[in-house]
Amino acid sequence: MWISSALTRRDFLSRCLPANLAAAAGARLSRLRFAAAMGGGHALAPKPSHHPAKAKRLVFVFLTGGFSHVDTFDPKPALAASHGKPIPAFGLRPDEARSLPLLGSKFEFQACGKSGLAISELFPCLGAMADELCVIRSMHTDIVEHFQATLAMHTGSATVPLPSLGAWLSYGLGTLNANLPAYVVLAEHLPYAGAQVWDSSFLPGEHQGVRLLPGPRPVADLEAPARLVSLRQMEEVLLRDVDSAHFERRRSDSRLRARMTSFETARGMMREVPGVFDMSGESGRTLGAYGVVPGDNKSFAWQCLAARRLVERGVRVVELIDTGSHDNWDSHGDMETHRPKALRVDKALAALLGDLKERGLLEETLVAICTEFGRTPWSDGGNGKGRNHYAKAFSCLLSGAGVKGGMTHGATDEYGANIVLDPCHVHDYHATILHLMGLDHERLTYRYGGRDFRLTDVAGRVLNPILA
Amino acid sequence: MNTRACWEARGRQTFLGFGMALWMGLSLGVEAVASTNHWAFKPSRKPDVPTRFRASHAGSNPIDAFIFSTLQGQGMAPAGPAEPAVLLRRITFDLTGLPPTPEELGNFLKRPTEKAYAEVVERLLASPHYGERWGRHWMDVARYADTAGDNADYPVPEIRLYRDYIINAFNQDMPYDQFVEEQLAGDILAKRGPPDRHAERVVATGFLALSRRYGTGPFELWHLTLENTLETVSQAFLGLNLKCARCHDHKFDPATMRDYYGLYGIFASTEFPWAGSEEVQSKNFPRQKFVSLVPEAMAAPSLSAWQARLAALRSKIAQAEKLKPGDKPGEERWKKDLEALKQEFRILERPGSPADLPVAYAVQDGKAMDAFLQLRGEPGNHGPMVPRCAPNFLAGGGPLAIPDGTSGRLEFARWVTRPDNPLTARVMVNRIWQHHFGRGIVATPNNLGVRGDAPSHPELLDYLASRFVEGGWSVKAVHRLIVSSKTYRMSSGKAPANHSRDPSNRYYSSFERRRLEAEEIRDAMLFASGGLDLTRPGGHPFPPPEKWTWTQHKPFKDCYESSHRSVYLMTQRLQRHPFMGLFDGPDTNSSTEARRVSTVPQQALFALNNAFVENQARLLARRVLASTASEREKLRELCSRAWGRFPTQPEELLFRDWIGRAAASLKDSAGANGGAVEEAWTGLARVVLISNEFMYVD
């Protein structure tokens, strides 16, 4: 290590000055080196991965409500052919056996890209990016309630809240930029299970996701009150001294250190966040690609662009949650209601992938697009146009660093009811994401209450065939 | 739409690996234990105090005997006693949610004896601020909010009476059995007299009235509201989670659908108030079924006068509307008169009751009936009728002797408070313990059932429960017992060996440091600055009912400034209060058994930049500077107001030096002499108020 051990944390922090984007690459690298040299001195300092990996960051896109696999990424011609045919089915739960009519998809599928990946008309723009996408068609989860399934997709636990995937990554890898949180969540509305989905649970508090609220003031209390800079700096030093002296006598309490770290992150945010959301420097072409119109500071397109800007600045995990616990993909009544939901996200997500690729960021950024569960191949009763929740099979996507594009993994039967090839449980999805980020899901553990906890509990297999 | 069925039913194992083993108390052997043998469903007996410890280590407090004997069994030594200043700050926040004053600190430090400590405890228990702190704990459990939770989140101005009832009950040390009975059946008890307790007993049923409302029309999705009632009643008083039994009988849980719908009938026979909602307003229905605070006979004249007045106005309006052009006193005049009549009508009608008749958001008996079992929890899918009863699987549970034509709430309440009810006393002493030590003896205070955590000290829990009942259900007596123990007065310093053996401090080898709760943070800052109004405020400044037009698209959403204690802040259901939300305030929609503690940079941003903190720091600085005392004295005041202790000598030097340098730097740049000193002290006050030492109680 070229850096002297006499480097103090204050030095480290004072050098973490706002990223001047012109000099960003160099500055980021040197900051990284400082941070690495700091080792454990900073709770969010980067840590070595378990194995070399392409992916340095994750963009985790969660589409709330359960999008239907057979209407989006898993075409079922046989289902359309048997439309209306009653089959032994069930409503919300397998123990509610009854006969329900099969419901063919009303959405056309097209072979997209050079790979010919089949994607429905709901996602024409993502379709154009097909060669970057790996569609896992054999996802399954355990519980068909939104709340629990959403929690499972985020924490691996459908029951009690445990640390979120983003929190595990922050804990496992640290951050690339100490001036921003390691894990940022852009969510206009609260999802099912609320803030638990980005919580750090028993992991130290600094790994908790920080929710930024799309809108004019994504972060409250960001501007310092009018005060002389000299006094503000003196206060900063005094607070650190007072808290450090207090902590010295209470070293076993990591919460105290977490709160001290939160002030450092907060000051970093004061410097860097305004720049993140100042999109005046974006070209008209970029804005147009995402679909951000002048004055927009809230739309999903805006959020996707903000995600790229956060990734660019070294945020380890950026999560995008498209809608909240109502008015989402939960199309019980009519699959037609998928259309506006898809329209809202398709162009922006495709633009995000394209933009990351163009800037060379996709080579070190993993993008996961997922939902909590799928929807039944049969209709949900009623008027027969909608679908119920379905945990036995659904589709999720991976794209970017370390992932083969233009491929599918796993398969379901002719109706999309049962997995017939290479099942992928939520734990497997998580294990694969961790692997792609350089972490072994069996070695990423945290000892709590006398036990080693993992994101994948006692399960999880890496999907080797999709690794590039 | 999807039902809210339980995941437990599916009994899936994949997600239930060792995480579950820890969290769900499988160490208890949930699946192996026949559920009716579950410890908490059997009557508690008073265990013997471990004798070995009675005389020696533990002194005379039985709590220490239980705690220290377990610690010894684990091979851990208890921490030494806390410093007097630490103890004073701990007990003062603990019992009142406020810090000690410099005078109280100075007095205690002069003679920090057993006797002086006992006097401090008595002073705090007698303080009106005790009820504001401990009442707030109960408000968490009761999912207290100032709005109804319907799609437009209509305000309920009257519910503050229930809040005040809770605070008063704790301050008066109302026997807990009476507190429970009044919240479940106060309206029925009120009718039996005496008249001077009529109003507050009616108000007490605000606990039930607070059940979450859904939808846009009156009494829409009523089964969900009753689900919230049952959930809260069973969690709050019995520490039971009956939710699963709404839809199915459970393999491992003894609560069956018959238990659920037996209880359901009791509340389905109860008439709830309706605070308003989108549809109610648009269709000109007033608020409905609020309960009079005066006995029926006394209310009748006012009610009938009001109805007569409404009828008269209604016909006057109808007449005016029918006027032919020739009979009108001129078009403009006619329009104006008609609008005046309508406005008069609205003002009279919209509150839903006569202006001179005080009412409460409370319940009363409705049409008495048993409920149908709802198959799969679907209200339209009727199974057999279930007679109203108390949960059959509990010792002493089963059918209730309900007089004809009544809901059975009183009989249920009396069953809950029977001294041999196995749960009621355990649940409450566990809550009291929880708020003294940061975690209950059972760490899931709303769930002592088979899927709750196992108690860390089962015998101590039973001992406390027995003492509680024997002592006439006095909550303050339990406080006295707990805070006089050595266990409570231990230092929060952790021996490294203990920390590695027992990182979550389940065995209480030291006192568990805690972050201040949201209310305490705000109150303590205001208290330090001198800006806290310690009186009880009146009603919230809601707009008058005739102006209420909220809809689901434009729901009621407001946040009122206040300088009163945080327990009195207006809190909503569909919107989180920004401050309470930021610092982990309670869920206002369902019972909160324990506050979470998060540490996020937004909290630090609030500390650094929010005008509230800025103002309190400035006021504190001015307050300190206003005295003529020496700089040393000023520093002592500043530190003691924020930290509950006087500064050490090195700190004093550091701060004096800092102030000198800060003032000098300000003088240089600003050229404002007097201002520079205040600015410097404000800077110091700000640092002290946002430091970890302020935020945490040792």
PDB file of C-alpha atoms in Angstrom, chain A residues 231-349:
ATOM      1  CA  LEU A 231     -18.033  28.247  12.434  1.00  0.00           C
ATOM      2  CA  ARG A 232     -19.609  25.322  10.640  1.00  0.00           C
ATOM      3  CA  GLN A 233     -16.212  23.723  10.239  1.00  0.00           C
ATOM      4  CA  MET A 234     -15.325  24.328  13.872  1.00  0.00           C
ATOM      5  CA  GLU A 235     -18.587  22.716  14.907  1.00  0.00           C
ATOM      6  CA  GLU A 236     -17.898  19.731  12.716  1.00  0.00           C
ATOM      7  CA  VAL A 237     -14.549  19.159  14.379  1.00  0.00           C
ATOM      8  CA  LEU A 238     -15.934  19.685  17.866  1.00  0.00           C
ATOM      9  CA  LEU A 239     -18.826  17.281  17.300  1.00  0.00           C
ATOM     10  CA  ARG A 240     -16.432  14.630  16.089  1.00  0.00           C
ATOM     11  CA  ASP A 241     -14.173  15.160  19.089  1.00  0.00           C
ATOM     12  CA  VAL A 242     -17.061  15.082  21.554  1.00  0.00           C
ATOM     13  CA  ASP A 243     -18.568  11.963  20.003  1.00  0.00           C
ATOM     14  CA  SER A 244     -15.201  10.241  19.739  1.00  0.00           C
ATOM     15  CA  ALA A 245     -14.446  10.859  23.392  1.00  0.00           C
ATOM     16  CA  HIS A 246     -17.890   9.526  24.274  1.00  0.00           C
ATOM     17  CA  PHE A 247     -17.371   6.474  22.066  1.00  0.00           C
ATOM     18  CA  GLU A 248     -13.926   5.764  23.538  1.00  0.00           C
ATOM     19  CA  ARG A 249     -15.603   4.895  26.811  1.00  0.00           C
ATOM     20  CA  ARG A 250     -18.290   2.781  25.124  1.00  0.00           C
ATOM     21  CA  ARG A 251     -16.454   0.970  22.397  1.00  0.00           C
ATOM     22  CA  SER A 252     -18.583  -2.141  22.409  1.00  0.00           C
ATOM     23  CA  ASP A 253     -21.612  -0.178  21.184  1.00  0.00           C
ATOM     24  CA  SER A 254     -21.532  -0.135  17.394  1.00  0.00           C
ATOM     25  CA  ARG A 255     -24.694   1.984  17.273  1.00  0.00           C
ATOM     26  CA  LEU A 256     -22.725   4.971  18.512  1.00  0.00           C
ATOM     27  CA  ARG A 257     -20.202   4.565  15.735  1.00  0.00           C
ATOM     28  CA  ALA A 258     -22.991   4.109  13.202  1.00  0.00           C
ATOM     29  CA  ARG A 259     -24.481   7.411  14.249  1.00  0.00           C
ATOM     30  CA  MET A 260     -21.109   9.141  13.940  1.00  0.00           C
ATOM     31  CA  THR A 261     -20.748   7.671  10.463  1.00  0.00           C
ATOM     32  CA  SER A 262     -24.224   8.905   9.587  1.00  0.00           C
ATOM     33  CA  PHE A 263     -23.039  12.476  10.160  1.00  0.00           C
ATOM     34  CA  GLU A 264     -20.134  11.945   7.829  1.00  0.00           C
ATOM     35  CA  THR A 265     -22.454  10.556   5.190  1.00  0.00           C
ATOM     36  CA  ALA A 266     -24.875  13.431   5.780  1.00  0.00           C
ATOM     37  CA  ARG A 267     -22.152  16.022   5.197  1.00  0.00           C
ATOM     38  CA  GLY A 268     -21.105  14.176   2.085  1.00  0.00           C
ATOM     39  CA  MET A 269     -24.693  14.216   0.903  1.00  0.00           C
ATOM     40  CA  MET A 270     -24.886  17.962   1.448  1.00  0.00           C
ATOM     41  CA  ARG A 271     -21.963  18.337  -0.897  1.00  0.00           C
ATOM     42  CA  GLU A 272     -22.843  15.769  -3.530  1.00  0.00           C
ATOM     43  CA  VAL A 273     -26.602  15.291  -3.655  1.00  0.00           C
ATOM     44  CA  PRO A 274     -27.431  18.628  -5.271  1.00  0.00           C
ATOM     45  CA  GLY A 275     -25.116  17.664  -8.122  1.00  0.00           C
ATOM     46  CA  VAL A 276     -26.703  14.254  -8.476  1.00  0.00           C
ATOM     47  CA  PHE A 277     -30.094  15.740  -9.138  1.00  0.00           C
ATOM     48  CA  ASP A 278     -28.957  18.713 -11.178  1.00  0.00           C
ATOM     49  CA  MET A 279     -29.551  17.299 -14.608  1.00  0.00           C
ATOM     50  CA  SER A 280     -28.961  20.501 -16.504  1.00  0.00           C
ATOM     51  CA  GLY A 281     -25.741  19.058 -17.882  1.00  0.00           C
ATOM     52  CA  GLU A 282     -27.460  16.098 -19.518  1.00  0.00           C
ATOM     53  CA  SER A 283     -27.722  16.298 -23.279  1.00  0.00           C
ATOM     54  CA  GLY A 284     -31.039  16.634 -25.000  1.00  0.00           C
ATOM     55  CA  ARG A 285     -30.412  13.240 -26.549  1.00  0.00           C
ATOM     56  CA  THR A 286     -29.967  11.567 -23.191  1.00  0.00           C
ATOM     57  CA  LEU A 287     -33.017  13.247 -21.689  1.00  0.00           C
ATOM     58  CA  GLY A 288     -35.035  12.268 -24.709  1.00  0.00           C
ATOM     59  CA  ALA A 289     -33.880   8.664 -24.563  1.00  0.00           C
ATOM     60  CA  TYR A 290     -35.150   8.309 -20.994  1.00  0.00           C
ATOM     61  CA  GLY A 291     -38.228  10.408 -21.661  1.00  0.00           C
ATOM     62  CA  VAL A 292     -37.383  13.121 -19.137  1.00  0.00           C
ATOM     63  CA  VAL A 293     -39.103  16.356 -20.113  1.00  0.00           C
ATOM     64  CA  PRO A 294     -37.972  19.792 -18.898  1.00  0.00           C
ATOM     65  CA  GLY A 295     -39.164  20.484 -15.369  1.00  0.00           C
ATOM     66  CA  ASP A 296     -39.619  16.789 -14.620  1.00  0.00           C
ATOM     67  CA  ASN A 297     -38.116  15.819 -11.299  1.00  0.00           C
ATOM     68  CA  LYS A 298     -40.240  12.871 -10.356  1.00  0.00           C
ATOM     69  CA  SER A 299     -41.217  10.493 -13.167  1.00  0.00           C
ATOM     70  CA  PHE A 300     -39.887   6.958 -13.405  1.00  0.00           C
ATOM     71  CA  ALA A 301     -37.799   8.154 -16.341  1.00  0.00           C
ATOM     72  CA  TRP A 302     -36.272  10.794 -14.093  1.00  0.00           C
ATOM     73  CA  GLN A 303     -35.635   8.135 -11.450  1.00  0.00           C
ATOM     74  CA  CYS A 304     -33.829   5.929 -13.968  1.00  0.00           C
ATOM     75  CA  LEU A 305     -31.633   8.806 -15.012  1.00  0.00           C
ATOM     76  CA  ALA A 306     -30.991   9.626 -11.362  1.00  0.00           C
ATOM     77  CA  ALA A 307     -30.048   5.971 -10.873  1.00  0.00           C
ATOM     78  CA  ARG A 308     -27.396   6.228 -13.577  1.00  0.00           C
ATOM     79  CA  ARG A 309     -26.040   9.392 -11.990  1.00  0.00           C
ATOM     80  CA  LEU A 310     -25.877   7.683  -8.584  1.00  0.00           C
ATOM     81  CA  VAL A 311     -24.172   4.627 -10.047  1.00  0.00           C
ATOM     82  CA  GLU A 312     -21.731   6.898 -11.797  1.00  0.00           C
ATOM     83  CA  ARG A 313     -20.836   8.478  -8.463  1.00  0.00           C
ATOM     84  CA  GLY A 314     -20.046   5.183  -6.860  1.00  0.00           C
ATOM     85  CA  VAL A 315     -23.200   4.295  -4.952  1.00  0.00           C
ATOM     86  CA  ARG A 316     -22.923   0.560  -4.412  1.00  0.00           C
ATOM     87  CA  VAL A 317     -26.595  -0.334  -4.697  1.00  0.00           C
ATOM     88  CA  VAL A 318     -29.357   1.735  -6.265  1.00  0.00           C
ATOM     89  CA  GLU A 319     -32.855   0.371  -5.971  1.00  0.00           C
ATOM     90  CA  LEU A 320     -35.779   1.591  -8.060  1.00  0.00           C
ATOM     91  CA  ILE A 321     -39.285   0.751  -6.900  1.00  0.00           C
ATOM     92  CA  ASP A 322     -41.775   1.644  -9.604  1.00  0.00           C
ATOM     93  CA  THR A 323     -45.015   1.871  -7.647  1.00  0.00           C
ATOM     94  CA  GLY A 324     -46.349   1.468  -4.140  1.00  0.00           C
ATOM     95  CA  SER A 325     -48.726  -0.891  -2.451  1.00  0.00           C
ATOM     96  CA  HIS A 326     -51.643   0.220  -4.575  1.00  0.00           C
ATOM     97  CA  ASP A 327     -52.183   0.911  -8.255  1.00  0.00           C
ATOM     98  CA  ASN A 328     -49.429  -1.494  -9.267  1.00  0.00           C
ATOM     99  CA  TRP A 329     -48.982  -4.664 -11.362  1.00  0.00           C
ATOM    100  CA  ASP A 330     -51.547  -6.541  -9.300  1.00  0.00           C
ATOM    101  CA  SER A 331     -53.921  -7.097 -12.238  1.00  0.00           C
ATOM    102  CA  HIS A 332     -56.675  -9.193 -10.689  1.00  0.00           C
ATOM    103  CA  GLY A 333     -59.408  -7.576 -12.705  1.00  0.00           C
ATOM    104  CA  ASP A 334     -57.994  -7.189 -16.204  1.00  0.00           C
ATOM    105  CA  MET A 335     -54.565  -7.892 -17.677  1.00  0.00           C
ATOM    106  CA  GLU A 336     -55.053  -4.781 -19.753  1.00  0.00           C
ATOM    107  CA  THR A 337     -54.038  -2.845 -16.626  1.00  0.00           C
ATOM    108  CA  HIS A 338     -50.500  -4.156 -17.179  1.00  0.00           C
ATOM    109  CA  ARG A 339     -50.252  -1.857 -20.171  1.00  0.00           C
ATOM    110  CA  PRO A 340     -49.991   1.514 -18.422  1.00  0.00           C
ATOM    111  CA  LYS A 341     -47.618   0.042 -15.867  1.00  0.00           C
ATOM    112  CA  ALA A 342     -45.340  -1.254 -18.641  1.00  0.00           C
ATOM    113  CA  LEU A 343     -45.620   1.980 -20.569  1.00  0.00           C
ATOM    114  CA  ARG A 344     -44.421   3.839 -17.510  1.00  0.00           C
ATOM    115  CA  VAL A 345     -41.199   1.830 -17.112  1.00  0.00           C
ATOM    116  CA  ASP A 346     -40.270   0.255 -20.464  1.00  0.00           C
ATOM    117  CA  LYS A 347     -38.640   3.150 -22.248  1.00  0.00           C
ATOM    118  CA  ALA A 348     -36.811   4.423 -19.189  1.00  0.00           C
ATOM    119  CA  LEU A 349     -35.425   1.024 -18.204  1.00  0.00           C
TER     120      LEU A 349
END
